[in-house]
Short mmCIF file of C-alpha atoms in Angstrom, two decimals:
data_model
loop_
_atom_site.label_atom_id
_atom_site.label_comp_id
_atom_site.label_asym_id
_atom_site.label_seq_id
_atom_site.Cartn_x
_atom_site.Cartn_y
_atom_site.Cartn_z
CA MET A 180 155.05 144.17 115.53
CA SER A 181 153.62 143.45 111.19
CA ALA A 182 151.13 145.16 109.70
CA ALA A 183 149.38 142.46 109.83
CA THR A 184 149.07 142.07 113.32
CA GLU A 185 147.93 144.85 113.93
CA ILE A 186 144.49 145.17 115.23
CA PRO A 187 142.96 148.20 113.73
CA ALA A 188 142.26 151.21 116.06
CA ALA A 189 139.03 152.52 113.67
CA ILE A 190 137.33 149.31 113.53
CA PRO A 191 134.58 149.30 116.48
CA SER A 192 134.07 145.91 119.61
CA PRO A 193 131.34 144.59 119.16
CA THR A 194 131.52 144.65 123.18
CA GLY A 195 131.64 148.75 122.79
CA THR A 196 130.27 151.62 123.70
CA GLU A 197 127.70 152.16 120.85
CA PRO A 198 125.80 149.81 122.49
CA LYS A 199 125.91 151.60 125.66
CA ARG A 200 124.97 154.80 124.35
CA GLN A 201 121.74 152.95 122.95
CA ARG A 202 121.69 151.14 126.73
CA ARG A 203 122.07 154.67 127.49
CA LYS A 204 119.29 156.73 124.55
CA GLY A 205 116.41 153.84 126.51
CA GLY A 206 117.12 154.10 130.02
CA LEU A 207 116.75 158.88 129.27
CA ASN A 208 113.75 157.38 127.58
CA ALA A 209 111.94 155.88 130.88
CA GLU A 210 112.67 158.67 133.03
CA HIS A 211 111.72 160.70 131.03
CA GLY A 212 108.30 159.02 130.61
CA ARG A 213 107.85 158.92 134.64
CA TRP A 214 108.40 162.44 134.86
CA ALA A 215 105.51 162.09 132.31
CA VAL A 216 103.90 160.06 134.24
CA TYR A 217 105.12 162.46 137.25
CA LEU A 218 103.57 166.17 135.86
CA ILE A 219 100.58 164.67 134.03
CA GLY A 220 98.93 162.35 137.19
CA PRO A 221 97.88 164.87 138.75
CA THR A 222 95.76 166.70 135.49
CA ILE A 223 94.36 164.21 134.61
CA VAL A 224 93.45 162.56 138.73
CA LEU A 225 92.21 165.97 139.06
CA LEU A 226 89.78 166.24 135.32
CA ALA A 227 88.36 162.88 136.02
CA ILE A 228 87.05 164.13 139.40
CA VAL A 229 85.74 167.35 137.85
CA ILE A 230 84.70 165.50 134.42
CA GLY A 231 84.59 162.31 135.84
CA TYR A 232 81.75 161.87 138.29
CA PRO A 233 79.42 164.84 137.32
CA VAL A 234 78.96 162.29 134.16
CA VAL A 235 79.05 159.30 136.18
CA SER A 236 76.59 160.52 138.32
CA ALA A 237 74.11 161.68 136.34
CA ILE A 238 75.12 158.97 134.49
CA ILE A 239 73.53 157.19 137.50
CA GLN A 240 70.58 159.37 138.48
CA SER A 241 68.94 159.03 134.82
CA PHE A 242 67.95 154.92 136.60
CA GLN A 243 66.98 156.31 138.62
CA LEU A 244 62.65 158.08 139.63
CA ASP A 245 61.74 161.83 139.92
CA GLN A 246 60.13 161.82 143.96
CA GLY A 247 56.26 163.99 143.03
CA LEU A 248 52.92 163.38 142.98
CA ASP A 249 52.12 161.28 139.93
CA LYS A 250 49.99 163.00 137.54
CA ALA A 251 48.01 160.36 135.86
CA THR A 252 46.82 159.05 139.66
CA GLY A 253 47.30 161.83 142.07
CA LEU A 254 49.98 160.48 144.81
CA PHE A 255 53.46 160.53 145.67
CA VAL A 256 56.30 158.84 144.40
CA GLN A 257 58.90 157.88 147.05
CA GLY A 258 61.27 157.40 144.20
CA GLY A 259 63.43 154.62 143.25
CA PHE A 260 64.94 152.31 140.66
CA ALA A 261 63.09 153.35 137.38
CA GLY A 262 64.75 151.86 134.28
CA VAL A 263 65.05 152.87 130.89
CA THR A 264 61.67 155.07 131.86
CA ASN A 265 62.92 158.91 131.94
CA TYR A 266 64.76 157.80 128.70
CA VAL A 267 61.12 156.37 126.99
CA HIS A 268 59.42 159.63 128.76
CA TRP A 269 62.01 162.01 125.74
CA LEU A 270 62.49 159.24 123.54
CA GLY A 271 58.98 158.41 123.13
CA GLN A 272 57.39 160.59 124.80
CA ARG A 273 55.57 158.91 127.19
CA CYS A 274 54.19 160.28 130.62
CA GLY A 275 53.26 156.42 132.25
CA ASN A 276 51.55 154.48 129.69
CA THR A 277 49.56 157.68 127.44
CA ALA A 278 51.34 159.35 125.60
CA CYS A 279 52.83 163.50 126.90
CA PRO A 280 50.00 165.70 126.26
CA PRO A 281 51.20 168.87 123.60
CA GLY A 282 52.49 171.71 126.33
CA SER A 283 54.71 169.52 127.98
CA LEU A 284 58.05 169.12 128.70
CA GLY A 285 57.94 165.22 128.06
CA SER A 286 56.17 166.91 123.98
CA GLN A 287 58.45 168.68 122.99
CA PHE A 288 62.16 166.18 123.22
CA TRP A 289 61.88 165.62 118.52
CA VAL A 290 60.49 169.75 118.80
CA ALA A 291 63.55 170.37 120.71
CA PHE A 292 65.99 167.37 118.71
CA GLY A 293 65.27 169.59 115.52
CA ASN A 294 65.50 172.87 116.04
CA THR A 295 68.94 172.09 117.55
CA PHE A 296 70.09 170.82 114.27
CA PHE A 297 68.48 173.29 113.26
CA PHE A 298 70.64 176.07 114.23
CA THR A 299 73.18 174.67 114.23
CA ALA A 300 73.08 173.21 110.80
CA VAL A 301 72.50 177.22 109.60
CA THR A 302 74.11 179.40 111.91
CA VAL A 303 77.08 177.39 111.52
CA VAL A 304 76.81 177.63 107.68
CA LEU A 305 76.46 181.11 107.57
CA GLU A 306 79.16 181.64 110.11
CA THR A 307 81.77 179.10 108.24
CA VAL A 308 81.15 181.51 104.75
CA ILE A 309 80.92 184.25 106.17
CA GLY A 310 84.24 184.01 108.69
CA LEU A 311 86.43 181.93 105.79
CA TRP A 312 85.62 185.56 103.76
CA MET A 313 86.25 188.01 106.26
CA ALA A 314 89.69 185.51 107.49
CA ILE A 315 90.81 185.83 103.15
CA ILE A 316 90.73 190.41 104.16
CA MET A 317 92.29 189.99 107.18
CA ASN A 318 95.67 188.42 105.76
CA ARG A 319 96.02 190.85 103.33
CA ASN A 320 98.42 193.09 104.09
CA PHE A 321 96.55 197.13 104.11
CA LYS A 322 96.96 199.37 105.85
CA GLY A 323 94.68 199.69 109.15
CA ARG A 324 94.82 195.50 109.09
CA ALA A 325 95.23 195.47 112.85
CA LEU A 326 92.69 197.79 113.97
CA VAL A 327 90.74 196.25 111.45
CA ARG A 328 91.32 191.91 112.84
CA ALA A 329 90.56 194.36 116.72
CA ALA A 330 87.27 195.35 115.01
CA ILE A 331 86.22 192.50 113.75
CA LEU A 332 86.44 190.39 117.19
CA VAL A 333 85.26 192.48 119.46
CA PRO A 334 81.43 191.23 118.55
CA TRP A 335 83.15 187.78 119.87
CA ALA A 336 84.58 189.86 122.78
CA ILE A 337 81.13 190.79 123.99
CA PRO A 338 79.56 187.88 126.12
CA THR A 339 77.23 186.07 125.60
CA ALA A 340 74.06 187.60 128.22
CA VAL A 341 74.82 191.68 126.93
CA THR A 342 74.48 190.23 123.18
CA ALA A 343 71.21 188.46 123.73
CA LYS A 344 69.72 191.56 125.81
CA LEU A 345 71.84 193.98 122.67
CA TRP A 346 69.70 192.06 120.36
CA TYR A 347 67.00 191.40 122.42
CA PHE A 348 66.05 194.78 122.62
CA ILE A 349 67.23 195.60 118.66
CA PHE A 350 64.11 192.77 117.27
CA ASP A 351 61.62 194.15 119.62
CA ALA A 352 58.29 194.98 118.73
CA ASN A 353 59.49 198.44 118.57
CA GLY A 354 63.00 198.86 117.75
CA VAL A 355 65.69 199.64 115.75
CA LEU A 356 64.92 196.57 112.90
CA ASN A 357 61.56 197.38 112.48
CA HIS A 358 61.86 201.10 112.57
CA VAL A 359 64.49 201.01 109.99
CA ILE A 360 62.89 197.92 107.88
CA GLY A 361 59.77 199.21 107.90
CA HIS A 362 57.13 196.52 108.81
CA GLN A 363 56.17 195.81 111.82
CA VAL A 364 58.20 192.54 112.08
CA LEU A 365 56.51 190.45 115.24
CA TRP A 366 60.49 188.94 116.17
CA PHE A 367 59.38 186.26 118.61
CA SER A 368 55.97 185.43 118.99
CA ASP A 369 56.22 184.57 114.30
CA GLU A 370 57.43 181.20 115.17
CA TRP A 371 60.55 181.63 112.30
CA ALA A 372 60.72 185.12 112.55
CA SER A 373 61.57 184.29 116.67
CA ARG A 374 63.78 181.48 114.38
CA PHE A 375 65.81 183.87 112.78
CA ALA A 376 66.53 186.40 115.59
CA ILE A 377 68.28 183.59 117.47
CA ILE A 378 70.22 182.71 114.54
CA ILE A 379 71.42 186.43 113.01
CA ALA A 380 72.40 187.00 117.22
CA ASP A 381 74.53 184.46 117.02
CA THR A 382 76.24 185.18 113.45
CA TRP A 383 77.24 187.96 114.27
CA LYS A 384 78.32 186.94 117.44
CA THR A 385 79.90 183.86 117.00
CA THR A 386 81.46 184.45 113.31
CA PRO A 387 85.29 186.40 114.84
CA PHE A 388 85.76 183.21 115.87
CA MET A 389 84.71 181.50 113.20
CA ALA A 390 87.93 184.09 111.47
CA LEU A 391 90.41 184.07 113.60
CA LEU A 392 90.75 180.23 113.52
CA ILE A 393 90.00 180.25 109.88
CA LEU A 394 93.27 183.35 109.86
CA ALA A 395 95.69 180.71 111.57
CA GLY A 396 95.30 178.09 108.99
CA LEU A 397 95.03 180.87 106.69
CA GLN A 398 98.82 182.48 107.95
CA LEU A 399 100.43 178.73 107.07
CA ILE A 400 100.29 178.32 103.57
CA PRO A 401 103.13 179.54 101.97
CA GLU A 402 103.63 182.97 99.74
CA ASP A 403 105.79 181.13 97.04
CA VAL A 404 102.34 178.63 96.20
CA TYR A 405 100.46 182.04 95.09
CA GLU A 406 104.10 182.34 93.78
CA ALA A 407 103.72 179.98 91.63
CA GLY A 408 100.05 179.27 90.66
CA LYS A 409 100.49 183.01 89.46
CA MET A 410 103.02 182.35 87.14
CA ASP A 411 101.10 178.75 85.48
CA GLY A 412 98.57 181.27 84.99
CA ALA A 413 95.86 180.44 87.81
CA SER A 414 93.20 183.32 88.11
CA THR A 415 92.18 184.65 91.51
CA PHE A 416 89.20 181.61 91.61
CA GLN A 417 91.68 178.88 90.86
CA ARG A 418 93.81 180.28 93.80
CA PHE A 419 91.04 180.22 96.41
CA VAL A 420 89.46 177.33 94.71
CA LEU A 421 93.23 174.64 93.92
CA ILE A 422 95.61 176.51 96.79
CA THR A 423 93.30 178.00 99.22
CA LEU A 424 90.77 175.30 100.40
CA PRO A 425 93.09 172.30 100.76
CA LEU A 426 95.82 173.74 102.85
CA VAL A 427 93.23 175.82 104.47
CA ARG A 428 91.05 172.47 105.22
CA PRO A 429 93.00 171.25 108.13
CA ALA A 430 91.79 174.59 110.71
CA LEU A 431 88.67 174.93 108.63
CA MET A 432 87.51 171.64 110.15
CA VAL A 433 89.12 172.51 113.00
CA ALA A 434 87.07 175.37 113.74
CA VAL A 435 84.08 173.78 112.13
CA LEU A 436 84.36 171.22 115.07
CA PHE A 437 84.53 173.55 117.74
CA ARG A 438 81.20 175.33 116.13
CA VAL A 439 79.77 172.14 115.49
CA LEU A 440 79.80 171.12 119.56
CA ASP A 441 79.57 174.88 121.33
CA ALA A 442 75.65 175.05 118.52
CA LEU A 443 74.41 171.86 119.93
CA ARG A 444 74.91 173.37 123.41
CA ILE A 445 73.11 176.03 122.90
CA TYR A 446 71.44 177.93 125.55
CA ASP A 447 71.94 181.42 126.91
CA LEU A 448 71.58 183.17 123.71
CA ILE A 449 68.21 181.23 123.30
CA ALA A 450 66.94 181.76 127.02
CA ILE A 451 67.61 185.53 126.99
CA MET A 452 66.53 186.28 123.75
CA THR A 453 62.59 183.81 123.76
CA GLY A 454 62.83 181.95 126.68
CA GLY A 455 62.07 178.97 124.17
CA GLY A 456 59.28 180.70 122.97
CA GLY A 457 58.23 181.52 119.42
CA GLY A 458 55.09 180.25 117.59
CA SER A 459 53.41 177.81 119.74
CA GLY A 460 55.55 178.07 122.62
CA ASN A 461 58.04 176.48 121.75
CA ALA A 462 59.73 177.43 117.82
CA THR A 463 62.83 177.55 120.19
CA VAL A 464 63.38 175.61 122.61
CA SER A 465 66.75 173.78 122.53
CA LEU A 466 67.85 170.75 124.26
CA SER A 467 69.30 172.48 126.82
CA VAL A 468 66.50 174.84 127.47
CA LEU A 469 65.08 171.69 128.06
CA VAL A 470 67.04 170.12 130.54
CA VAL A 471 66.82 174.04 132.24
CA ASP A 472 63.68 174.01 132.40
CA GLN A 473 63.42 169.84 133.41
CA ILE A 474 65.63 170.53 136.10
CA ARG A 475 63.60 172.31 137.93
CA GLN A 476 60.74 169.63 137.71
CA GLY A 477 62.76 167.53 138.52
CA PHE A 478 66.52 165.76 138.69
CA ASN A 479 66.45 162.47 138.00
CA ALA A 480 65.04 162.83 134.44
CA ALA A 481 67.35 165.97 133.64
CA SER A 482 70.26 163.89 133.57
CA ALA A 483 67.84 161.50 131.79
CA LEU A 484 67.80 163.59 128.71
CA SER A 485 71.47 165.03 129.64
CA THR A 486 73.32 162.83 129.22
CA ILE A 487 70.62 162.02 125.47
CA THR A 488 72.29 165.42 124.74
CA PHE A 489 76.23 163.86 126.18
CA LEU A 490 75.44 161.19 123.32
CA ILE A 491 74.52 163.00 120.92
CA VAL A 492 77.46 165.15 120.41
CA PHE A 493 79.57 162.58 120.70
CA ILE A 494 78.89 160.67 117.81
CA VAL A 495 78.61 164.41 116.02
CA ALA A 496 82.16 164.72 117.42
CA PHE A 497 83.20 161.08 116.24
CA VAL A 498 82.28 161.86 112.84
CA PHE A 499 83.90 164.63 112.39
CA VAL A 500 86.79 163.44 113.58
CA ARG A 501 86.35 159.82 112.15
CA PHE A 502 85.32 160.91 108.77
CA LEU A 503 85.67 164.42 107.99
CA GLY A 504 88.96 164.72 109.19
CA ALA A 505 88.80 167.41 111.73
CA ASN A 506 91.94 165.25 113.40
CA VAL A 507 94.36 167.93 112.58
CA VAL A 508 97.24 166.26 114.16
CA GLN A 509 96.65 162.92 112.51
CA THR A 510 96.43 164.76 108.54
CA GLN A 511 99.73 166.86 110.20
CA ALA A 512 101.35 163.37 110.46
CA ALA A 513 99.66 161.87 107.53
CA GLN A 514 101.78 165.21 105.73
CA GLN A 515 105.34 164.44 106.85
CA LYS A 516 104.98 161.00 105.89
CA GLY A 517 103.82 162.18 102.88
CA GLU A 518 106.26 164.86 102.85
CA LEU A 519 109.35 162.43 103.54
CA LYS A 520 108.02 159.41 101.40
#
């Protein structure tokens, strides 16, 4: 047989092994997908029961009237379907056909709403700025760095109830703070003093948490980037603005998101330190404090308020993830795609 008529053995046949490999790879992927469903499925079902059932139950209860005496007529009300009455009660501050009287829980919704967002905005800004400063210090190489990191995390490790009692004694009329400043301040009676007492205590408690998350982002920044900046003549401030902030932004936004969602649900610190009082009696009341107070008077109206609070937290989280770049997974994927290009 001549060389021209020989079939080269190196030329792969159209019906060779490559399609088999592709089919085998597809089969393995399908098998992995089935195993993923088997392993993750029970967890999803458990979460649906633990999380989904209370949420659905609260929404259903929010459309029901509470049993009890009608304050307008003095008659006992059996309850039943209420429509959006409970939501009008909170959002419109309506008690029946009239406006809720001052001092009642229904009249405090928008005060609690404003207090909650005020606490959230001020504490998150303070904790982010101080936490970033602490993270930059902890990220440096110096003797005793491990001890400093451990000491900074102590306030965050203390239970919130203990922290609230600690600061309660500090802010007491005869407490340590008034002796230090040499001035008698009624921290829990004055409107703004009581609010800033909560802010100071919360900032002291939660700043280490922010510093820890930001520190994790700082440690991912290569030292070569800073060395290149130094060689280009960038000052310390320029390196911070042009290198540190852009590269730590994903971790920073996630830390801010976690802290904002936590601050919007603030309860225990306020409940122990002021009970929602201060000023005219509601200077520090938050949405969560209002929910717990309403539970003692009626579950269905409290369910409506908790549903409103849930929607507020969900909208804030959606804005952070969708518009403010808090979706760290999508951000990292985009960065990797850009590097491949």
